[in-house]
JSON list of C-alpha atoms and ligand atoms in Angstrom, two decimals:
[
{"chain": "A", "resi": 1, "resn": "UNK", "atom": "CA", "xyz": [0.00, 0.00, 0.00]},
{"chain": "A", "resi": 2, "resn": "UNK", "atom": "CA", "xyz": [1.28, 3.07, -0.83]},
{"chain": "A", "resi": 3, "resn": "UNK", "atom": "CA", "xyz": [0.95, 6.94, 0.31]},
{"chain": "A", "resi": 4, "resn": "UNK", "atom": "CA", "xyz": [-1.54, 7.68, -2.42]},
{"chain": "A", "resi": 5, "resn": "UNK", "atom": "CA", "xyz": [-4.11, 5.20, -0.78]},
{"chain": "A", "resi": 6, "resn": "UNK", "atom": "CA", "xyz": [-3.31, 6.97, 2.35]},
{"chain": "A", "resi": 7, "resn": "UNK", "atom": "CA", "xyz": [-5.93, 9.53, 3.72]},
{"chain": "A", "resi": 8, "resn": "UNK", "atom": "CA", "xyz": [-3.75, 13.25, 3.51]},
{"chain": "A", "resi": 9, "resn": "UNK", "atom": "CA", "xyz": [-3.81, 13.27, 7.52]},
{"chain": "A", "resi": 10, "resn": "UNK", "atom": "CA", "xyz": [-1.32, 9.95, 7.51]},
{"chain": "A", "resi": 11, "resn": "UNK", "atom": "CA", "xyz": [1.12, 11.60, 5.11]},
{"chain": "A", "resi": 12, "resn": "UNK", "atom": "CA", "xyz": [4.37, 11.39, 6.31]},
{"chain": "A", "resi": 13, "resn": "UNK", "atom": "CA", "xyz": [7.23, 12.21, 4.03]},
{"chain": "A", "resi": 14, "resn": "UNK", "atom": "CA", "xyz": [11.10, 10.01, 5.38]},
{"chain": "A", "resi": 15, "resn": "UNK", "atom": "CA", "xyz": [14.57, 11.49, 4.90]},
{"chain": "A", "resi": 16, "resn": "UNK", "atom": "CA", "xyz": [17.69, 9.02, 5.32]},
{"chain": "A", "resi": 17, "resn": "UNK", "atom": "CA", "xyz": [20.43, 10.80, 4.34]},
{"chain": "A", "resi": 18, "resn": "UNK", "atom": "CA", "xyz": [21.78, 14.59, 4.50]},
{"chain": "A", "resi": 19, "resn": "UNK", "atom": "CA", "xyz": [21.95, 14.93, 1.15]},
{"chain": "A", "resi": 20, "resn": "UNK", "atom": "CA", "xyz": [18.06, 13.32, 0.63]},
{"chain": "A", "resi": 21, "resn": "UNK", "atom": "CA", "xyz": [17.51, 16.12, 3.41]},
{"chain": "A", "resi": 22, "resn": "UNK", "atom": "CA", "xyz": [19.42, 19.12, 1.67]},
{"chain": "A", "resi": 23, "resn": "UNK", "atom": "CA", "xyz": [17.70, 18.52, -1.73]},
{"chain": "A", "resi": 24, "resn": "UNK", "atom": "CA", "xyz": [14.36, 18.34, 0.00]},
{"chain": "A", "resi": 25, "resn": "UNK", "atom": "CA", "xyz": [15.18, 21.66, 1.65]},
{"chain": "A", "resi": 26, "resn": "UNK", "atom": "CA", "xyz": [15.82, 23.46, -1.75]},
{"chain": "A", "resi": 27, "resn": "UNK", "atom": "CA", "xyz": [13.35, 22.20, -3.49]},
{"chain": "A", "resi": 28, "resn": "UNK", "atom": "CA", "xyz": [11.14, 22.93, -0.88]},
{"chain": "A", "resi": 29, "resn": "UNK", "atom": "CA", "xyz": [9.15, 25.80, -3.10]},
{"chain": "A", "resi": 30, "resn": "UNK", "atom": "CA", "xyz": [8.51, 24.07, -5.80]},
{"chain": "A", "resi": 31, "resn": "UNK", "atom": "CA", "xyz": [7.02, 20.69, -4.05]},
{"chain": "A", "resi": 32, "resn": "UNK", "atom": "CA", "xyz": [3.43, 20.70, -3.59]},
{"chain": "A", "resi": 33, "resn": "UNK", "atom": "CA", "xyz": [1.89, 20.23, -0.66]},
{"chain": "A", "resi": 34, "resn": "UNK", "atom": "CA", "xyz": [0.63, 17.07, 0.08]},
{"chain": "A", "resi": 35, "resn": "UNK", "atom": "CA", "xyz": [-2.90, 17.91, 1.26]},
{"chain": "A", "resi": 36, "resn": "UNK", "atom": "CA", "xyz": [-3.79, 20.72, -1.31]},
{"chain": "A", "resi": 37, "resn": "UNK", "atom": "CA", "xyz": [-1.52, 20.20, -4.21]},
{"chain": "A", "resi": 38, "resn": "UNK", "atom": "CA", "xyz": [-0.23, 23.45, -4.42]},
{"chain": "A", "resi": 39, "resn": "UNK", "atom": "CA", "xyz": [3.23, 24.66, -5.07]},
{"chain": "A", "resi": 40, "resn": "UNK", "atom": "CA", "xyz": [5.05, 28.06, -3.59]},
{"chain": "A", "resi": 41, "resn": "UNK", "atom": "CA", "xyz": [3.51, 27.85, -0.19]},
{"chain": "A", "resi": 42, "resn": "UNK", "atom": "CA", "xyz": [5.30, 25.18, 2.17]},
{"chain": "A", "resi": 43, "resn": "UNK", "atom": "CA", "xyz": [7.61, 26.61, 4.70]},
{"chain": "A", "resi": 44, "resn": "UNK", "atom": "CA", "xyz": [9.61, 25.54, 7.76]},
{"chain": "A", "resi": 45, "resn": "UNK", "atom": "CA", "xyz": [7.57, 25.31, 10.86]},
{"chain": "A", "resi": 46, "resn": "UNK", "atom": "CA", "xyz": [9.80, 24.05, 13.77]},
{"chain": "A", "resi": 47, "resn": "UNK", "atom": "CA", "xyz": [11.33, 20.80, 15.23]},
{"chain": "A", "resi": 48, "resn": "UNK", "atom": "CA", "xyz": [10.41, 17.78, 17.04]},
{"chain": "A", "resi": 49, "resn": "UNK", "atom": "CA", "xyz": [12.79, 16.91, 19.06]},
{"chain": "A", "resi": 50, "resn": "UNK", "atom": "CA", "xyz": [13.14, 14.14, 21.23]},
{"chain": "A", "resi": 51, "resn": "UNK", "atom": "CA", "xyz": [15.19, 11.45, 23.25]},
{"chain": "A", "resi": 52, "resn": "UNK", "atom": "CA", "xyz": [16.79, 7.85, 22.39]},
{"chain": "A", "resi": 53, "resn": "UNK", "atom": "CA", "xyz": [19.23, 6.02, 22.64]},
{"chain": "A", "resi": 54, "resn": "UNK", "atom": "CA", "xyz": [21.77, 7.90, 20.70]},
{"chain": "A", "resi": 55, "resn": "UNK", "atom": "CA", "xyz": [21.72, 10.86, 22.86]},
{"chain": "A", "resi": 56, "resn": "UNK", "atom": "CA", "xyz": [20.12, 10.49, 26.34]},
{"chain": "A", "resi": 57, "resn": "UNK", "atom": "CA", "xyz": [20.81, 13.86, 27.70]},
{"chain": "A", "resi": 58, "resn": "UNK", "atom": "CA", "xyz": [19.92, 16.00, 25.21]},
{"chain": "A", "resi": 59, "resn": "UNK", "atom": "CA", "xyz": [16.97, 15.68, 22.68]},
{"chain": "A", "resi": 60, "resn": "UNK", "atom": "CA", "xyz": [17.87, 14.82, 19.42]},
{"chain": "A", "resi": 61, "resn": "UNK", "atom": "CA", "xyz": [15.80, 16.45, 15.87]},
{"chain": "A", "resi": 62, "resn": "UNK", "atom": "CA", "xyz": [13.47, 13.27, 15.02]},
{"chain": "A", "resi": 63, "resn": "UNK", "atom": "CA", "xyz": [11.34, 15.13, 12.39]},
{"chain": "A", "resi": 64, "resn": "UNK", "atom": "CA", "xyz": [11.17, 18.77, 10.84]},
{"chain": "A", "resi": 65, "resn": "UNK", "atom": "CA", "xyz": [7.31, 20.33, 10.39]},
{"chain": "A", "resi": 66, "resn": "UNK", "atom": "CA", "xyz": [6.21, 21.90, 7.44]},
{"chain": "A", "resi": 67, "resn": "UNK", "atom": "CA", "xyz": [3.71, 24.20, 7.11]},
{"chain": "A", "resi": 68, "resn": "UNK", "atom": "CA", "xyz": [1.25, 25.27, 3.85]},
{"chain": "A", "resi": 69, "resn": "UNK", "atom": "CA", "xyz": [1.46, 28.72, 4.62]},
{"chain": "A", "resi": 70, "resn": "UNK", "atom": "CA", "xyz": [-2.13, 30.78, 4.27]},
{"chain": "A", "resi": 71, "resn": "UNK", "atom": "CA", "xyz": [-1.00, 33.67, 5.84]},
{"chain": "A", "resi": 72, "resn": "UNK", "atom": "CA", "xyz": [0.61, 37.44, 4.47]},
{"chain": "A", "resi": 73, "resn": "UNK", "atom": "CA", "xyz": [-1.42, 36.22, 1.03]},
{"chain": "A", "resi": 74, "resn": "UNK", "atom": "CA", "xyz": [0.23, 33.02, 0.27]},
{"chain": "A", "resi": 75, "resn": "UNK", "atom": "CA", "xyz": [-2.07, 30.34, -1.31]},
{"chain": "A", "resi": 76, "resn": "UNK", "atom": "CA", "xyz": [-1.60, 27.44, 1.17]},
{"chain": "A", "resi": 77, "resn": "UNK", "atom": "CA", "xyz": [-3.93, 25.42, 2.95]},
{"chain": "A", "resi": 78, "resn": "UNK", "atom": "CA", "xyz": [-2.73, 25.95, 6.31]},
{"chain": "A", "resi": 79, "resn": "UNK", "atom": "CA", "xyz": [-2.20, 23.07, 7.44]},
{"chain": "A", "resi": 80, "resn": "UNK", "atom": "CA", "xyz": [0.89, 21.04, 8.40]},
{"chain": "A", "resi": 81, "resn": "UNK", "atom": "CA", "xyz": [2.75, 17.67, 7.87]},
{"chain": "A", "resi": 82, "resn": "UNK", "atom": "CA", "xyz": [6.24, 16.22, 8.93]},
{"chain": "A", "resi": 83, "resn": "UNK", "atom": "CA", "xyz": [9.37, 15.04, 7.38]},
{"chain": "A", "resi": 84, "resn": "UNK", "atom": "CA", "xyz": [10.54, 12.75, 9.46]},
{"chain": "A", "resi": 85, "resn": "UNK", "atom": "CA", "xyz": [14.25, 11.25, 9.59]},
{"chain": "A", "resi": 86, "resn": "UNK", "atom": "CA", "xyz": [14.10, 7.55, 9.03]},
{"chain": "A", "resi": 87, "resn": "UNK", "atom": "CA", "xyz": [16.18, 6.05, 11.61]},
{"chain": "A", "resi": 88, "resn": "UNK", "atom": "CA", "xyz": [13.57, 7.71, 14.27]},
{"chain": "A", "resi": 89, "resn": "UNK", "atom": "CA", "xyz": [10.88, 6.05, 15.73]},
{"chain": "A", "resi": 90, "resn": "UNK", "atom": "CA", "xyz": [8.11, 8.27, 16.48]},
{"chain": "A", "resi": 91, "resn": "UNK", "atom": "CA", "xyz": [6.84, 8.14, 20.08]},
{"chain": "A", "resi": 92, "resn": "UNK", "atom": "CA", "xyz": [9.75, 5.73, 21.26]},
{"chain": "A", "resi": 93, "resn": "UNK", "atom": "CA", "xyz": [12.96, 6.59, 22.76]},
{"chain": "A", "resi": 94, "resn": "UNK", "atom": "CA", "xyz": [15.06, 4.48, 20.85]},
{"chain": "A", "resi": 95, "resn": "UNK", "atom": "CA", "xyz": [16.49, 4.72, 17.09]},
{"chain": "A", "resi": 96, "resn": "UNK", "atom": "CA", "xyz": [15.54, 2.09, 14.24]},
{"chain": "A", "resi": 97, "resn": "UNK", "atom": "CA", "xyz": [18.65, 0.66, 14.74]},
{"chain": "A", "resi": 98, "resn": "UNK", "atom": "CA", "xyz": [18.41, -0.26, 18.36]},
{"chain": "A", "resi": 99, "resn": "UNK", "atom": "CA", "xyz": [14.87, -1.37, 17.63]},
{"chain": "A", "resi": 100, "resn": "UNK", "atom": "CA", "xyz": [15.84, -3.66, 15.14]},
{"chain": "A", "resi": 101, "resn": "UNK", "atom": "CA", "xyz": [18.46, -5.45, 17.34]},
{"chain": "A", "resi": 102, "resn": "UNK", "atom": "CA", "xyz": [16.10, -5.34, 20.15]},
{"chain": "A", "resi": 103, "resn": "UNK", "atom": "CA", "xyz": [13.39, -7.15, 17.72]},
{"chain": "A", "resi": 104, "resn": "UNK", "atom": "CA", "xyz": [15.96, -9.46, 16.46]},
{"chain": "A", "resi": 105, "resn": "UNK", "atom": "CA", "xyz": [16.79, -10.24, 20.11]},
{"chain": "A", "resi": 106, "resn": "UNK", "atom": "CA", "xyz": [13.60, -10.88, 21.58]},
{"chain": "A", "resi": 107, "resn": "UNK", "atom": "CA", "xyz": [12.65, -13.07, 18.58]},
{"chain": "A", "resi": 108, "resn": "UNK", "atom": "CA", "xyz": [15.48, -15.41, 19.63]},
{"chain": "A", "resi": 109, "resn": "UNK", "atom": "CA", "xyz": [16.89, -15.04, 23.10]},
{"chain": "A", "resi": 110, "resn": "UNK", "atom": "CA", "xyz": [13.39, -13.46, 24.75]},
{"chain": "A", "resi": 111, "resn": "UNK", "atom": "CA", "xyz": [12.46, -9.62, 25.77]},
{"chain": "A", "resi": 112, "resn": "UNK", "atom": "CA", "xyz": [14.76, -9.53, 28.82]},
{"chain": "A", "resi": 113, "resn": "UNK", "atom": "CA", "xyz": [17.72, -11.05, 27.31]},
{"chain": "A", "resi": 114, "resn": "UNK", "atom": "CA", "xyz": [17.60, -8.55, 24.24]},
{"chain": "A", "resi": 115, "resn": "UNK", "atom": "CA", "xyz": [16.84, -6.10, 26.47]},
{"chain": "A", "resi": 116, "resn": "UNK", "atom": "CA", "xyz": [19.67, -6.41, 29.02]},
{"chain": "A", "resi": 117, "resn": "UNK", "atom": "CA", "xyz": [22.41, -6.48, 25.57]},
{"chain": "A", "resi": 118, "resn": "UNK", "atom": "CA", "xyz": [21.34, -3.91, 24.16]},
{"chain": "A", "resi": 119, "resn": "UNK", "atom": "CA", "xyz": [22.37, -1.75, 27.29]},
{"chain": "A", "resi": 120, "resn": "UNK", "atom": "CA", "xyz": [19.40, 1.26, 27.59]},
{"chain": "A", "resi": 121, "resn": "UNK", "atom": "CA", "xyz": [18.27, 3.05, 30.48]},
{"chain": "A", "resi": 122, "resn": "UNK", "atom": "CA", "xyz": [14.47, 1.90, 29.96]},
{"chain": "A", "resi": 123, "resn": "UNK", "atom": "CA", "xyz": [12.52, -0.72, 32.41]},
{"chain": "A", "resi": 124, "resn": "UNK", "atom": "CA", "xyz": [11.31, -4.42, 31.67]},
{"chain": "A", "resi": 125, "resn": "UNK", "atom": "CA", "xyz": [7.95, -2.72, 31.32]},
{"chain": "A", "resi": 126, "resn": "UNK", "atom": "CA", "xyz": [8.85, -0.48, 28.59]},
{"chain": "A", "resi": 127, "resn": "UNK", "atom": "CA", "xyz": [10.69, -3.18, 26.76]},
{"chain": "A", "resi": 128, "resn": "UNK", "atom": "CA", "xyz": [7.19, -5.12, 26.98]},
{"chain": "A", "resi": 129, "resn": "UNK", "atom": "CA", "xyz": [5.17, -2.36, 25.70]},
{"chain": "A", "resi": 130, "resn": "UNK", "atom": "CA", "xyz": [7.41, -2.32, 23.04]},
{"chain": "A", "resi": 131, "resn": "UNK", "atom": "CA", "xyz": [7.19, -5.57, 21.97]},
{"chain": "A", "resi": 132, "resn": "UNK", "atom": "CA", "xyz": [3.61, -5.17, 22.92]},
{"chain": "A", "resi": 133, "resn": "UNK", "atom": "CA", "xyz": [3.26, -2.20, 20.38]},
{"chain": "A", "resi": 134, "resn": "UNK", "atom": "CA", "xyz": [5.64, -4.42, 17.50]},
{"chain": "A", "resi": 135, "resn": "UNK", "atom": "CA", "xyz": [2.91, -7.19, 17.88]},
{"chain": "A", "resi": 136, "resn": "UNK", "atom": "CA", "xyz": [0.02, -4.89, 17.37]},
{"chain": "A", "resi": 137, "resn": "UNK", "atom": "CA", "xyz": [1.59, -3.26, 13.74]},
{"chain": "A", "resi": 138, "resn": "UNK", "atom": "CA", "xyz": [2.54, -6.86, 12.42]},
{"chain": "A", "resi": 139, "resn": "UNK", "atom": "CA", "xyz": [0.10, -7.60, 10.05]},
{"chain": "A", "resi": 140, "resn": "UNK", "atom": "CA", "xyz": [0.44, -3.72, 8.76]},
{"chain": "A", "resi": 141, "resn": "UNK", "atom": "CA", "xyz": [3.84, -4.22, 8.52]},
{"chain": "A", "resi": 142, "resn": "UNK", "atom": "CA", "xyz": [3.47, -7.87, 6.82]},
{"chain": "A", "resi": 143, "resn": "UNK", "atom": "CA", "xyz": [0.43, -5.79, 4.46]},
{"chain": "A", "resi": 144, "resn": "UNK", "atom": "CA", "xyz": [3.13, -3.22, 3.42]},
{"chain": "A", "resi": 145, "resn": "UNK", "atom": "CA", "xyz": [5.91, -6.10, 2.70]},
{"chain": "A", "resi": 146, "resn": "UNK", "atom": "CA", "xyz": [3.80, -8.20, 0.72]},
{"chain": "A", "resi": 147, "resn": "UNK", "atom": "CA", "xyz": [3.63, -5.14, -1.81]},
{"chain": "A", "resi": 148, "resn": "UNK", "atom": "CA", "xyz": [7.36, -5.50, -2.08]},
{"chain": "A", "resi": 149, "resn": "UNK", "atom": "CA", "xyz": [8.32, -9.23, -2.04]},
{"chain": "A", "resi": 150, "resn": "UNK", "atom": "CA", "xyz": [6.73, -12.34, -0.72]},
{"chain": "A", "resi": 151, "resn": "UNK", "atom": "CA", "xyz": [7.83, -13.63, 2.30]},
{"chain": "A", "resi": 152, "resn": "UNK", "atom": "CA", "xyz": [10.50, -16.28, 2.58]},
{"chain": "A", "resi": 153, "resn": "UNK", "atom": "CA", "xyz": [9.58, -19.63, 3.15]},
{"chain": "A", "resi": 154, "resn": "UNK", "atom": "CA", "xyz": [11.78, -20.53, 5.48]},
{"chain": "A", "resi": 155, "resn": "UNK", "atom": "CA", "xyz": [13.04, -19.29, 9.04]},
{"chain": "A", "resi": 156, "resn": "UNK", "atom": "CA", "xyz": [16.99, -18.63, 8.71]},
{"chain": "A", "resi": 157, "resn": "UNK", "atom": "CA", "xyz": [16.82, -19.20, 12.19]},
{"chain": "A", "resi": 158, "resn": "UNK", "atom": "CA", "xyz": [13.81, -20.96, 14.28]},
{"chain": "A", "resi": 159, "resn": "UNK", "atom": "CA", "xyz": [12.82, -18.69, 17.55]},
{"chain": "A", "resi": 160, "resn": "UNK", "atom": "CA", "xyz": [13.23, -21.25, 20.78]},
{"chain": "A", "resi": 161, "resn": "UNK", "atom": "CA", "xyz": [9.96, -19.89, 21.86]},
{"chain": "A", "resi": 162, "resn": "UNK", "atom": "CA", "xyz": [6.84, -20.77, 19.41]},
{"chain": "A", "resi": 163, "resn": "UNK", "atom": "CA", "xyz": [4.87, -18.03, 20.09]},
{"chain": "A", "resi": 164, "resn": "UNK", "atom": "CA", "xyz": [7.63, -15.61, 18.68]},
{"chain": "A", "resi": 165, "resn": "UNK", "atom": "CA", "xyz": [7.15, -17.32, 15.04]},
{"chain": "A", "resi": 166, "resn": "UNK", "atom": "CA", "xyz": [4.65, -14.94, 13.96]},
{"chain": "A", "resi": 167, "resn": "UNK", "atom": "CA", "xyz": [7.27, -12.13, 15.26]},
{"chain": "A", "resi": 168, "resn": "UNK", "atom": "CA", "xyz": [9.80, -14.08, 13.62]},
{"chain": "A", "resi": 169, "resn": "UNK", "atom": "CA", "xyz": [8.85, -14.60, 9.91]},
{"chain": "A", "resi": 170, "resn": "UNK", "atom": "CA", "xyz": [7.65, -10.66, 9.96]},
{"chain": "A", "resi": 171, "resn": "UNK", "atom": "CA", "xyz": [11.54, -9.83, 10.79]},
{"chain": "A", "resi": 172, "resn": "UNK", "atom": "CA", "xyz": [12.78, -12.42, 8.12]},
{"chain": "A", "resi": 173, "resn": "UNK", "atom": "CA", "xyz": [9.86, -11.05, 6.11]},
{"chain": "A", "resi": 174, "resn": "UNK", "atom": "CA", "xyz": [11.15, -7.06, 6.56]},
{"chain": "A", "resi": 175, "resn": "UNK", "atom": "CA", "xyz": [14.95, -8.58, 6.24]},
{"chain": "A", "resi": 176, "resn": "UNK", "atom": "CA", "xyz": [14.25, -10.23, 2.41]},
{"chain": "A", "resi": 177, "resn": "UNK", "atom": "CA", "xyz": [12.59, -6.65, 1.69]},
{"chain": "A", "resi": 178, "resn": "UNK", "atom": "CA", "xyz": [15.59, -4.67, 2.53]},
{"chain": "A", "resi": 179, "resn": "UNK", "atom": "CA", "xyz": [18.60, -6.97, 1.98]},
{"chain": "A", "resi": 180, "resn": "UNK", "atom": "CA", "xyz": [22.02, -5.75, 2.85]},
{"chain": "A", "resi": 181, "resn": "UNK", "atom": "CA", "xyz": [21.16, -2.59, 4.88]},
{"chain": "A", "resi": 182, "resn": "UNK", "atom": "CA", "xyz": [22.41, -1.64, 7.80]},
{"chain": "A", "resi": 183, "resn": "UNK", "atom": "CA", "xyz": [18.68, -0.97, 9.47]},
{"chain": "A", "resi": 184, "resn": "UNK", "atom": "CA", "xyz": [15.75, -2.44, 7.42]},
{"chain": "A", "resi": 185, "resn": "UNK", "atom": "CA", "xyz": [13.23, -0.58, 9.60]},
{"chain": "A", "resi": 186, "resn": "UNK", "atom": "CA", "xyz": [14.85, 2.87, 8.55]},
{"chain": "A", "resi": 187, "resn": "UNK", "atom": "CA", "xyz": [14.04, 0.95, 4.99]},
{"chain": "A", "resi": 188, "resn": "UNK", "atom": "CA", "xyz": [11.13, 0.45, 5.66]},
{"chain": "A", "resi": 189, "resn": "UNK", "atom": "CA", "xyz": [9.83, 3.97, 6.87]},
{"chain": "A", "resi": 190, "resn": "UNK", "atom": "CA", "xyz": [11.82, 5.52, 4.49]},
{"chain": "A", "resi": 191, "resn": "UNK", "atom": "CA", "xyz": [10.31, 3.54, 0.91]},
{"chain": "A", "resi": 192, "resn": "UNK", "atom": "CA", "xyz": [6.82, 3.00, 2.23]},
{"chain": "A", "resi": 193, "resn": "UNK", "atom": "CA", "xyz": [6.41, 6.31, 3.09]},
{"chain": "A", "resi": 194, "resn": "UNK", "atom": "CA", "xyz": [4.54, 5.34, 6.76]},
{"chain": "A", "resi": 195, "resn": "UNK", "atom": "CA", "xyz": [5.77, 4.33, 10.70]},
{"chain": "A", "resi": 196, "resn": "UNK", "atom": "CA", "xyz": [6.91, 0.96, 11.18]},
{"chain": "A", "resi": 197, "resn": "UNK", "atom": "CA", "xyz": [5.12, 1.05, 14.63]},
{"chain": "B", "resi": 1, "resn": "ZN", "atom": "ZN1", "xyz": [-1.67, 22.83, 1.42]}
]
């Protein structure tokens, strides 16, 4: 499924790179928006910032807002959307990439076990709600794959607990759909244009 069958309020636009995010920037007036279709009206409109992983002590940018300006005559719409960097994960203090290894982890050692090598400040409950919140977005996230490829057939690795096969043919699943990255979920937010979770 892809953004056009998304209702405007879900659009989310993904950068990955600098560069991805510089030519975004300058092109900036002549993109239309995504809610009105216009072009010559989207401006900055602020940060969100936030905390992971990466940078406990300080918030980190996760997203920039963009705004279809209406005001001082422009044509907008006035209303806003976010570009959001791809190795963030919205409402979650921890980057793709530590998400992914947790994921991995859980799939095949258990949530504690992942948990404790992956060496975050956060509690055994938060790790459950996150694995908690991964289990509710599987079948979007198996949806959005099956656009891409089909799944694999087989496990490269069985998990030693059998409830986690769901868990783990979605991860084998997302890995055959980004092969040789560094962070499928990045990937994954970044070409399907929508949150992993
Ligand atoms: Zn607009």
């Amino acid at each position: 499924m892809g953004a056009g069958c998304r209702s405007v309020g879900d659009e989310r636009w993904f950068f990955g790179s600098a560069e991805e995010w510089t030519a975004l920037a300058e092109r900036l007036k002549q993109t239309p928006c995504p809610h009105c279709k216009r072009v010559g009206a989207l401006i900055w409109h602020g940060f969100l910032n936030g905390f992971d992983e990466s940078s406990p002590r300080q918030k980190t940018v996760r997203a920039r807002r963009i705004f279809c300006s209406n005001r001082n005559a422009r044509p907008g719409c006035g209303r806003t959307f976010s570009v959001w960097i791809a190795s963030k994960i919205r409402r979650l203090g921890l980057t793709a990439g530590a998400l992914w290894r947790f994921l991995q982890g859980a799939v095949a050692d258990g949530i504690l076990a992942a948990a404790r090598a992956l060496d975050c400040r956060l509690s055994d409950r938060a790790w459950q709600r996150i694995w908690q919140r991964f289990k509710l977005a599987q079948s979007k996230i198996r949806t959005a794959l099956l656009g891409r490829c089909p799944p694999p057939e087989s496990l490269p690795r069985p998990p030693t607990n059998p409830k986690r096969q769901a868990a783990a043919h979605v991860l084998a699943h997302l890995q055959a759909a980004f092969p040789d990255v560094n962070c499928p979920i990045a990937d994954f937010q970044l070409t399907m244009r929508a949150f992993f979770m």
